[in-house]
PDB file of C-alpha atoms in Angstrom:
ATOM      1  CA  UNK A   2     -17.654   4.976  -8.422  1.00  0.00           C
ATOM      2  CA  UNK A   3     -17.366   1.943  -6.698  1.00  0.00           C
ATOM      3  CA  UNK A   4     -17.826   1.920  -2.649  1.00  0.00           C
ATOM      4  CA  UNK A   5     -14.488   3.015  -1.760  1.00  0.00           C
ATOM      5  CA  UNK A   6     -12.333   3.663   1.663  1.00  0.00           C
ATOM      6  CA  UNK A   7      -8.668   4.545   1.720  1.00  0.00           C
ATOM      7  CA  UNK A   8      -6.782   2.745   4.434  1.00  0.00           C
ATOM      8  CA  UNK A   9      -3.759   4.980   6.217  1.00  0.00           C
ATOM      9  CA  UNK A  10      -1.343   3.660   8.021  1.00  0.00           C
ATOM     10  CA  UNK A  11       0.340   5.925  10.079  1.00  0.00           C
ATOM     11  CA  UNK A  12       2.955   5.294  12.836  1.00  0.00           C
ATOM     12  CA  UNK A  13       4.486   9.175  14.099  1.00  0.00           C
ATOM     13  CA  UNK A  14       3.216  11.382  11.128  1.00  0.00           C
ATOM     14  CA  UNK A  15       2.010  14.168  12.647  1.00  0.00           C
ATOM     15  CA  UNK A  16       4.061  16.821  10.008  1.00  0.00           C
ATOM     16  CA  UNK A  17       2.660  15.167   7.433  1.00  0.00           C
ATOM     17  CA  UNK A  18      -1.049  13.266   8.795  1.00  0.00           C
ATOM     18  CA  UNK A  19      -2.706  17.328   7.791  1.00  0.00           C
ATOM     19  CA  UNK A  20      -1.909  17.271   4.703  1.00  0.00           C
ATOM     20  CA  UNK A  21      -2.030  14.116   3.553  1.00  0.00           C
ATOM     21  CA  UNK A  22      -6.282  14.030   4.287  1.00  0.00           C
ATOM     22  CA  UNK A  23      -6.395  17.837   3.149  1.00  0.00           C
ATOM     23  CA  UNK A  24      -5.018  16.089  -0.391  1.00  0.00           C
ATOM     24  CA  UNK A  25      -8.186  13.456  -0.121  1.00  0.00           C
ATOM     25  CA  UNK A  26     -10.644  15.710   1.078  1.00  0.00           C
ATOM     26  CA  UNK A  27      -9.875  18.248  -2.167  1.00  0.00           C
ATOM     27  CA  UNK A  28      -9.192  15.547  -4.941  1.00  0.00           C
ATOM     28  CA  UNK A  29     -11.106  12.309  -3.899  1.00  0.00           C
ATOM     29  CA  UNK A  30     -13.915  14.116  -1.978  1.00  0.00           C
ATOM     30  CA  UNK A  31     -16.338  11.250  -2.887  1.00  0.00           C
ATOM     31  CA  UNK A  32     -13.978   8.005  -1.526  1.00  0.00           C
ATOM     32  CA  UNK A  33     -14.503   7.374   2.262  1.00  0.00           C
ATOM     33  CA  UNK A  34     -11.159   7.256   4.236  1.00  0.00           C
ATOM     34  CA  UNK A  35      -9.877   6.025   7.639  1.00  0.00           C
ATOM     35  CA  UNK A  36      -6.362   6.712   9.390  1.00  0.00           C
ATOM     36  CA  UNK A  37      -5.085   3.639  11.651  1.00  0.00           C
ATOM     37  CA  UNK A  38      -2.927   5.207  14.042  1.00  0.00           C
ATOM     38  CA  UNK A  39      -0.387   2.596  14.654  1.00  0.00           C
ATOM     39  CA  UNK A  40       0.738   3.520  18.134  1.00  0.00           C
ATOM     40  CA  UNK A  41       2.339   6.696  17.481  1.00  0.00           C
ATOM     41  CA  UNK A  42       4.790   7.786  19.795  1.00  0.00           C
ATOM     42  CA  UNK A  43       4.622  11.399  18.780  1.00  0.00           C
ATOM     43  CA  UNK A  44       1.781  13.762  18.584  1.00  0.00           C
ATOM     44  CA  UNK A  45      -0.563  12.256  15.128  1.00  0.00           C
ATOM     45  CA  UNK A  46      -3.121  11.532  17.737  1.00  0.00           C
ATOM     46  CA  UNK A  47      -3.668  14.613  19.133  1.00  0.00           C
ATOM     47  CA  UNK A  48      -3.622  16.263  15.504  1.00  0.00           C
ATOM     48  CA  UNK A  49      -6.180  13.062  14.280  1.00  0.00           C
ATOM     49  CA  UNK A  50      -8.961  14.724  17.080  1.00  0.00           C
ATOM     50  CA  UNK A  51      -7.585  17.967  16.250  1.00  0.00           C
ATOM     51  CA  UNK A  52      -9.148  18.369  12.997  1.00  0.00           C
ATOM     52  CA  UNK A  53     -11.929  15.404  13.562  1.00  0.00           C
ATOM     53  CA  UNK A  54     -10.558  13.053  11.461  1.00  0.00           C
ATOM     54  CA  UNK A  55     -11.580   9.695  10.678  1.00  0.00           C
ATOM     55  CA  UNK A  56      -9.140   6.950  12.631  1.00  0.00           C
ATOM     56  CA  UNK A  57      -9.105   3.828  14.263  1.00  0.00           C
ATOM     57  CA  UNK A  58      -6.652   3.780  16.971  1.00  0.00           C
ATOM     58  CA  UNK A  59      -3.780   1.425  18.027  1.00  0.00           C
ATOM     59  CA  UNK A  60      -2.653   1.242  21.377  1.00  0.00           C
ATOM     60  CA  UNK A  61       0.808  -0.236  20.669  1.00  0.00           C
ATOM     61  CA  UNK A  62       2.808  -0.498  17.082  1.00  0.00           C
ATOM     62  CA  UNK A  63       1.839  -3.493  14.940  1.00  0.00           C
ATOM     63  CA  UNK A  64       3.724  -2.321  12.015  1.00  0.00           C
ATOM     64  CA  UNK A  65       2.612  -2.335   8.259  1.00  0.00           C
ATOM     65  CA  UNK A  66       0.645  -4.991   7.846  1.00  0.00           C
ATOM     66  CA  UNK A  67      -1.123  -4.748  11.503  1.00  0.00           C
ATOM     67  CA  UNK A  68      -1.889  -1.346  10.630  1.00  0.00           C
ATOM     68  CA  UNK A  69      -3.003  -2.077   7.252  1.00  0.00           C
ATOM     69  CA  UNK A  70      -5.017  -5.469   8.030  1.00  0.00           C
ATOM     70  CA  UNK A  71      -7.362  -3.496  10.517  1.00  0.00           C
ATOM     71  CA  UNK A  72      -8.382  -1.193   7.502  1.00  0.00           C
ATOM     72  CA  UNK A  73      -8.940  -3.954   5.525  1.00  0.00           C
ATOM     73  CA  UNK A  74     -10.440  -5.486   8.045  1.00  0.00           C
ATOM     74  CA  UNK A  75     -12.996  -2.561   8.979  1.00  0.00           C
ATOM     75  CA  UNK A  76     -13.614  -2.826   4.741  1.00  0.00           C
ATOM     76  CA  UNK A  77     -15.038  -5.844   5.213  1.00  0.00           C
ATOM     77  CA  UNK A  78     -17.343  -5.474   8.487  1.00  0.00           C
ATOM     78  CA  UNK A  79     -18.503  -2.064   5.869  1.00  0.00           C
ATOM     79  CA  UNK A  80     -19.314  -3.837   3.013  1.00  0.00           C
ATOM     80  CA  UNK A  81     -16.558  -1.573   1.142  1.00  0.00           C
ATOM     81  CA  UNK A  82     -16.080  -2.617  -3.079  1.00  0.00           C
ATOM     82  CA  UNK A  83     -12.696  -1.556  -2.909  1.00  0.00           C
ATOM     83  CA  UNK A  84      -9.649  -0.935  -0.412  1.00  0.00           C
ATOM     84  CA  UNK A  85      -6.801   1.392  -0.978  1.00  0.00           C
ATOM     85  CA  UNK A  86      -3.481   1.644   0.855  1.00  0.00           C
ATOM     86  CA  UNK A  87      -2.350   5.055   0.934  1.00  0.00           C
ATOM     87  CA  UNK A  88       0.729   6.332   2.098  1.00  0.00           C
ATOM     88  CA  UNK A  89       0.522   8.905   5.562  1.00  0.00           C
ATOM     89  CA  UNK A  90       3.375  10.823   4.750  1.00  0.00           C
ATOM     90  CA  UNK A  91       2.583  12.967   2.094  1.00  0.00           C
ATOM     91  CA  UNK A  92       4.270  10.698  -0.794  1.00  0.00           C
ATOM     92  CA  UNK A  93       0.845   9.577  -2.784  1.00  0.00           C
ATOM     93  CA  UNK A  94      -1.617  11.742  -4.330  1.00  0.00           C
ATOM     94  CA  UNK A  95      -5.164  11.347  -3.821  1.00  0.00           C
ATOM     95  CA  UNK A  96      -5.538  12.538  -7.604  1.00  0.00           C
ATOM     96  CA  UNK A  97      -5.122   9.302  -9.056  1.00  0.00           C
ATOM     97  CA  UNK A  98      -7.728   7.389  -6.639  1.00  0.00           C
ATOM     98  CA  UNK A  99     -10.412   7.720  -9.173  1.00  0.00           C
ATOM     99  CA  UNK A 100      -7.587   5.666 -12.112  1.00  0.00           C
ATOM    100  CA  UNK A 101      -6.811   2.920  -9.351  1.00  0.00           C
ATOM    101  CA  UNK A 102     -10.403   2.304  -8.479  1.00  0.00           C
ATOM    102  CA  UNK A 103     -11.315   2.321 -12.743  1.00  0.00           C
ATOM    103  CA  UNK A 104      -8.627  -0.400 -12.849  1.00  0.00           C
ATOM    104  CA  UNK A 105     -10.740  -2.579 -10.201  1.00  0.00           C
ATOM    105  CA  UNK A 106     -13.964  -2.110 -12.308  1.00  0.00           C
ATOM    106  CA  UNK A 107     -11.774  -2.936 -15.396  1.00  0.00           C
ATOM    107  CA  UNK A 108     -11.469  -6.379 -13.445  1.00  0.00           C
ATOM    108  CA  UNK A 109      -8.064  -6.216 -12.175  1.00  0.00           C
ATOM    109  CA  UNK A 110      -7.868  -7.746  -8.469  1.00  0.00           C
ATOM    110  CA  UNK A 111      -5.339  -5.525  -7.557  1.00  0.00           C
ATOM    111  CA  UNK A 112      -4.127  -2.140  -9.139  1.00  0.00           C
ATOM    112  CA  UNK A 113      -0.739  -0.474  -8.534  1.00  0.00           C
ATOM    113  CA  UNK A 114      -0.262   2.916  -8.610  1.00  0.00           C
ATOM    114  CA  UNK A 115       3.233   2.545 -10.829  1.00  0.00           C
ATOM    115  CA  UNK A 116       5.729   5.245 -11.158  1.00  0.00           C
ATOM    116  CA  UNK A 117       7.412   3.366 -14.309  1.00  0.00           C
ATOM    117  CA  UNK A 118       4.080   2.206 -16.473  1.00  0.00           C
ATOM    118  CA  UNK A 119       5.753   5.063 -18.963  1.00  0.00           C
ATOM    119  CA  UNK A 120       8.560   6.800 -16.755  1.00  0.00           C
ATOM    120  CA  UNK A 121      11.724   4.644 -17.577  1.00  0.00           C
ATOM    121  CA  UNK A 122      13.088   3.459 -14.038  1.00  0.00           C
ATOM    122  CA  UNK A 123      16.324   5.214 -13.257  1.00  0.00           C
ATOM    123  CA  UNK A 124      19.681   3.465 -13.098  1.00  0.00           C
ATOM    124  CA  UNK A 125      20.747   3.985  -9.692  1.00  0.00           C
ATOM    125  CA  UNK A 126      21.853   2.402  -6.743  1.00  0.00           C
ATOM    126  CA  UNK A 127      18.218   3.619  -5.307  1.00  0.00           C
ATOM    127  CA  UNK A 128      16.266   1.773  -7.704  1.00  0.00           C
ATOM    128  CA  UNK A 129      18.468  -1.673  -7.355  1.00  0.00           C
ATOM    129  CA  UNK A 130      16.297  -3.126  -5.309  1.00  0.00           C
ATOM    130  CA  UNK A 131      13.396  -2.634  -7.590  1.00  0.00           C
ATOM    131  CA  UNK A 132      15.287  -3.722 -10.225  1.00  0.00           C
ATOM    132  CA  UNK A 133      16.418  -7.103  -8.807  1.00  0.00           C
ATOM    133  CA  UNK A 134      12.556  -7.119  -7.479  1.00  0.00           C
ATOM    134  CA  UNK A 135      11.116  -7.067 -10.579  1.00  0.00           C
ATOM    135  CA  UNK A 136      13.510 -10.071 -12.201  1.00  0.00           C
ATOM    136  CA  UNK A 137      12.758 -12.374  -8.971  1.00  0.00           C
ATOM    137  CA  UNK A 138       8.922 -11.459 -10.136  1.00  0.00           C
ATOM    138  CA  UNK A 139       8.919 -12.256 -13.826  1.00  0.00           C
ATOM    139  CA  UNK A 140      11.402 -15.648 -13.004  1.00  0.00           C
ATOM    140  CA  UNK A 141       8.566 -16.926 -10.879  1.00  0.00           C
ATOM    141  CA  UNK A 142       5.369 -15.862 -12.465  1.00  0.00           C
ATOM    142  CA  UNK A 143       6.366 -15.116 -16.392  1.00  0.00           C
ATOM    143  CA  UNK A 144       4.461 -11.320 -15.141  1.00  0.00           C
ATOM    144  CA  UNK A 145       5.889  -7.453 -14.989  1.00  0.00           C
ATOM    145  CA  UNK A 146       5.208  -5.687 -12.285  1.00  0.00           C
ATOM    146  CA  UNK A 147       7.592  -2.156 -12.849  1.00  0.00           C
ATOM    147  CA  UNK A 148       7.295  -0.940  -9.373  1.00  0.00           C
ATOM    148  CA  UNK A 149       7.030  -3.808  -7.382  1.00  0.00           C
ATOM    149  CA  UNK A 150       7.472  -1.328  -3.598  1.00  0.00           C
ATOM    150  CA  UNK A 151       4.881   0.720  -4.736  1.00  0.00           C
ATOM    151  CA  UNK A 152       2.698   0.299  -1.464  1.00  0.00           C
ATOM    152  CA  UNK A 153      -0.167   2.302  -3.343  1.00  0.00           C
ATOM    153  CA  UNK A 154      -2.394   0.346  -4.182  1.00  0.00           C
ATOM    154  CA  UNK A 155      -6.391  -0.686  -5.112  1.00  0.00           C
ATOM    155  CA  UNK A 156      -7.734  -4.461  -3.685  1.00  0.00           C
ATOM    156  CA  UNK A 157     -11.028  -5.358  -4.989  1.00  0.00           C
ATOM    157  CA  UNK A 158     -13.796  -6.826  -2.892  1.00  0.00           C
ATOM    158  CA  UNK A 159     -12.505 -10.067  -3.006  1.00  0.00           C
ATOM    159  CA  UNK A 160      -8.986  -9.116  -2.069  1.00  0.00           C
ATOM    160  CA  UNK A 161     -10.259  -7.071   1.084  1.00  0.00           C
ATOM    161  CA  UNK A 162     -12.039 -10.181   2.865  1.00  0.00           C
ATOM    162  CA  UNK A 163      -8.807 -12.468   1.829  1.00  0.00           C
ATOM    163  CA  UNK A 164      -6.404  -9.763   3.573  1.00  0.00           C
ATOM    164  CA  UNK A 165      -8.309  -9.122   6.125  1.00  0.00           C
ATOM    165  CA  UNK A 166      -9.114 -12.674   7.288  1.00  0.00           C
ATOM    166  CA  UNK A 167      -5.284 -14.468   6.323  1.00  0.00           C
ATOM    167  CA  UNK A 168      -2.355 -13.148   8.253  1.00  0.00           C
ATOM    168  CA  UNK A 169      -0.158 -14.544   5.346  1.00  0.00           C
ATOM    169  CA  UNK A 170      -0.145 -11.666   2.629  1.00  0.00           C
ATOM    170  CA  UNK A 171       0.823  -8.583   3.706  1.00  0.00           C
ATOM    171  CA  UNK A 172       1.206  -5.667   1.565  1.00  0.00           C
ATOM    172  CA  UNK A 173       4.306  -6.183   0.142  1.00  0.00           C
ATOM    173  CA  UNK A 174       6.293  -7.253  -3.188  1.00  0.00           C
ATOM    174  CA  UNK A 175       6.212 -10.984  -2.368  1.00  0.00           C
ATOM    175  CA  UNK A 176       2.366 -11.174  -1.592  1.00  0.00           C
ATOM    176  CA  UNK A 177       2.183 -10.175  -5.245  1.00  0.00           C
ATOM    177  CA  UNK A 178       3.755 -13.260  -6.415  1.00  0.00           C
ATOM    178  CA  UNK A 179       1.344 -15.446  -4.704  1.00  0.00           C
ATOM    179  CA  UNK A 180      -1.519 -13.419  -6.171  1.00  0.00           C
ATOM    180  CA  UNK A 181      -0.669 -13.896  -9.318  1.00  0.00           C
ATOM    181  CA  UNK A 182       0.590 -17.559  -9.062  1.00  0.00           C
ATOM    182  CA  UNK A 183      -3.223 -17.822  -7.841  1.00  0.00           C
ATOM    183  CA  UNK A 184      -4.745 -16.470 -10.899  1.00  0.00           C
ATOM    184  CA  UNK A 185      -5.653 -12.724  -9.868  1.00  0.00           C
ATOM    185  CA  UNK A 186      -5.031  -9.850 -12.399  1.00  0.00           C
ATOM    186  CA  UNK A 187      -2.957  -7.153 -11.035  1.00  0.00           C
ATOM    187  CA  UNK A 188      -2.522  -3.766 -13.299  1.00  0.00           C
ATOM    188  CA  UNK A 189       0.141  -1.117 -13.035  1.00  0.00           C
ATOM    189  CA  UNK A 190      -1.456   2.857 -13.465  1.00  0.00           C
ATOM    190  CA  UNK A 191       0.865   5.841 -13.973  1.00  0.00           C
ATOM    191  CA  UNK A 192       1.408   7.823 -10.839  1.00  0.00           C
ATOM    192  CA  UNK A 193       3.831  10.195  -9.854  1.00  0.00           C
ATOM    193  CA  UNK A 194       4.837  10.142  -5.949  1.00  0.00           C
ATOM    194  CA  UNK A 195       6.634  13.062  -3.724  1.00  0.00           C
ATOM    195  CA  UNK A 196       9.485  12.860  -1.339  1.00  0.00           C
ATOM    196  CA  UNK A 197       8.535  12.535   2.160  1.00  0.00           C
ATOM    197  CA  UNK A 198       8.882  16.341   3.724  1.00  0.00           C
ATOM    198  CA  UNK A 199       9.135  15.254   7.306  1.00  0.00           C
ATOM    199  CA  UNK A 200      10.078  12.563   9.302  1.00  0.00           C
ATOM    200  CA  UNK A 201      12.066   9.549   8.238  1.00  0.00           C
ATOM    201  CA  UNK A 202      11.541   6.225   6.559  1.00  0.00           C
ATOM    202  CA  UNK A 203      12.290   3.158   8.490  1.00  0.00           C
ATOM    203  CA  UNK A 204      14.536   2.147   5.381  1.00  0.00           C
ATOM    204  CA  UNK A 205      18.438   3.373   6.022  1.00  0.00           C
ATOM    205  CA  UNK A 206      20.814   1.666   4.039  1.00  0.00           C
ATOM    206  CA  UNK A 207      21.245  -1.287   6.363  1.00  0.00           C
ATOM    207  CA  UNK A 208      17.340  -2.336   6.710  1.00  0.00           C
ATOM    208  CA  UNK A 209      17.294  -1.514   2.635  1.00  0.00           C
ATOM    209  CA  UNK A 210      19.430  -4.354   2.310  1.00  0.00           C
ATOM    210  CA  UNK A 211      17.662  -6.752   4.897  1.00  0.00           C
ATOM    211  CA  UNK A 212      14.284  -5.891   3.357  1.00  0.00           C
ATOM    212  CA  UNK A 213      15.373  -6.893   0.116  1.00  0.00           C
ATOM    213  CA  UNK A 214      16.822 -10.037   0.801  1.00  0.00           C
ATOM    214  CA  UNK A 215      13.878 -11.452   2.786  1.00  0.00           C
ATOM    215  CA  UNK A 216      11.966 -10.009  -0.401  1.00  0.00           C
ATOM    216  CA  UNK A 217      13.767 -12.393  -2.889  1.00  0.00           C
ATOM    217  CA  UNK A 218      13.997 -15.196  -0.767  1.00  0.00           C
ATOM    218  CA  UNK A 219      10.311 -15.323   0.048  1.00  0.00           C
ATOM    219  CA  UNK A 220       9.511 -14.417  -3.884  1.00  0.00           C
ATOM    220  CA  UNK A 221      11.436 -17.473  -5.035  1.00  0.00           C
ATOM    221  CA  UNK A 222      11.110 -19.780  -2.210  1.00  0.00           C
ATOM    222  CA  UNK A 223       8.177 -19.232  -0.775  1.00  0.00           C
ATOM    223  CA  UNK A 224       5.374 -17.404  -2.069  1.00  0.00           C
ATOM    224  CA  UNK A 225       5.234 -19.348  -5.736  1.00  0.00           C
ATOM    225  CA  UNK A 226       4.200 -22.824  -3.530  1.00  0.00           C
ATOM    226  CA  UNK A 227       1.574 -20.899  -1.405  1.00  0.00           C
ATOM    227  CA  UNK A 228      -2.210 -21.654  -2.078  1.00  0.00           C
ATOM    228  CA  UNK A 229      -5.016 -19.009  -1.563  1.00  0.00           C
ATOM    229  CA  UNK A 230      -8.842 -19.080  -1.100  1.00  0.00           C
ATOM    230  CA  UNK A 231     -10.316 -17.820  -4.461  1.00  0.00           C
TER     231      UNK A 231
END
C-alpha cells in the first residue's frame, strides 16, 4: 500500500474521537493517522492524551478546511503518497481505506468514498441538496459525481502539496468542479456511512440551505473559470 495518513478533523468529538481511531486501529492497522483538534471547546483533548493518540493541536477553531489543510499540510512536510479526510464522528468506516487508496494507484487524483456508486440515492427532502449538487456538477463539467458532500475522501500526492500550499480549494463539492475543469480524474467507491451517535452537525435546516446556495453559486460561477498548478 501506498504511504498513507488519514487526516481527522475534529472540533468537540469527544463521544465519538474513541471510537472513531479504535475503527482505524482494527481495520486499517497499516495506514498512519493524525487527529487535528480544531479548538475543541469540550473535552476531545483530554481524551486525545488519554489514550496517546496521534494529534496536532489547534488553539482556536479554524473550521473545516483549517483543520483539514494542516493535515494535508503535515502530508507534505512527511513525504505521505496519499491523504485521506476522515470523518471524527463515527460516520466513515476505516474498512474501505484500503478501496480509496487502490483508486489512487488506479490513477485517480482524487477518490470518493460514494454512498450511491450502486445504492440508488433516495428521494427525499434530505438528499435535495445532493441532488441539485450533482446537476450544477454535470452542467459545468459534462462529469457525475453521485455524492458530491461525501467529505470522505483519498488525494493523491499531487493533490496533498496543491491543498496544502493554496488556500483556494477546500474540501468541499465546488473544489471538485475546479479539479476536474483542470484535468484531474476523480472516482466514486461504494461505501456505506453511519449516523452520527453523539453530538450534532453544524447543518440545521437553516445553514443546510445557506451551504447549498453558496455551493451552486460558486460551482457555476466561480470554480469552472479558476486555474490550478498541475
Amino acid at each position: 500500500m501506498l504511504k498513507t495518513l488519514i487526516i481527522i478533523p475534529a472540533y468537540n468529538e469527544e463521544l465519538n474521537i474513541q471510537k472513531t481511531i479504535d475503527d482505524i486501529k482494527k481495520n486499517a492497522p497499516e495506514v498512519d493517522y493524525v487527529v487535528v483538534n480544531d479548538g475543541s471547546k469540550d473535552n476531545t483533548l483530554d481524551v486525545l492524551n488519554k489514550y496517546n493518540f496521534r494529534y496536532i493541536n489547534g488553539f482556536q477553531n479554524q473550521g473545516l478546511f483549517g483543520a483539514v489543510q494542516t493535515g494535508f499540510r503535515w502530508a507534505l512536510l512527511n513525504n505521505y503518497d496519499v491523504a485521506i479526510q476522515f470523518d471524527g464522528d463515527g460516520q466513515h468506516s476505516a474498512s474501505y481505506i484500503g478501496l480509496l487508496v487502490k483508486a489512487i494507484e488506479e490513477g485517480n487524483d482524487i477518490a470518493i468514498g460514494s454512498r450511491f456508486v450502486t445504492e440508488k440515492k433516495p428521494f427525499s427532502a434530505r438528499m435535495l441538496g445532493s441532488r441539485l449538487l450533482s446537476f450544477a456538477i454535470k452542467l459545468t463539467t459534462g462529469k457525475t459525481i453521485k455524492d458530491p458532500t461525501s467529505g470522505f475522501r483519498a488525494y493523491n500526492k499531487d493533490c496533498i502539496k496543491l491543498f496544502a500550499e493554496d488556500s483556494n480549494n477546500p474540501p468541499e463539492p465546488d473544489t471538485l468542479v475546479c479539479m476536474l475543469r483542470n484535468g484531474r480524474k476523480i472516482k466514486e467507491v461504494q461505501v456505506k456511512m453511519s449516523e452520527r451517535e453523539f453530538g450534532e452537525s453544524y447543518l440545521n435546516p437553516i445553514n443546510s440551505m445557506k451551504y447549498m446556495g453558496r455551493m451552486l453559486i460558486s460551482i457555476i460561477f466561480v470554480q469552472p473559470f479558476r486555474k490550478v498548478g498541475k
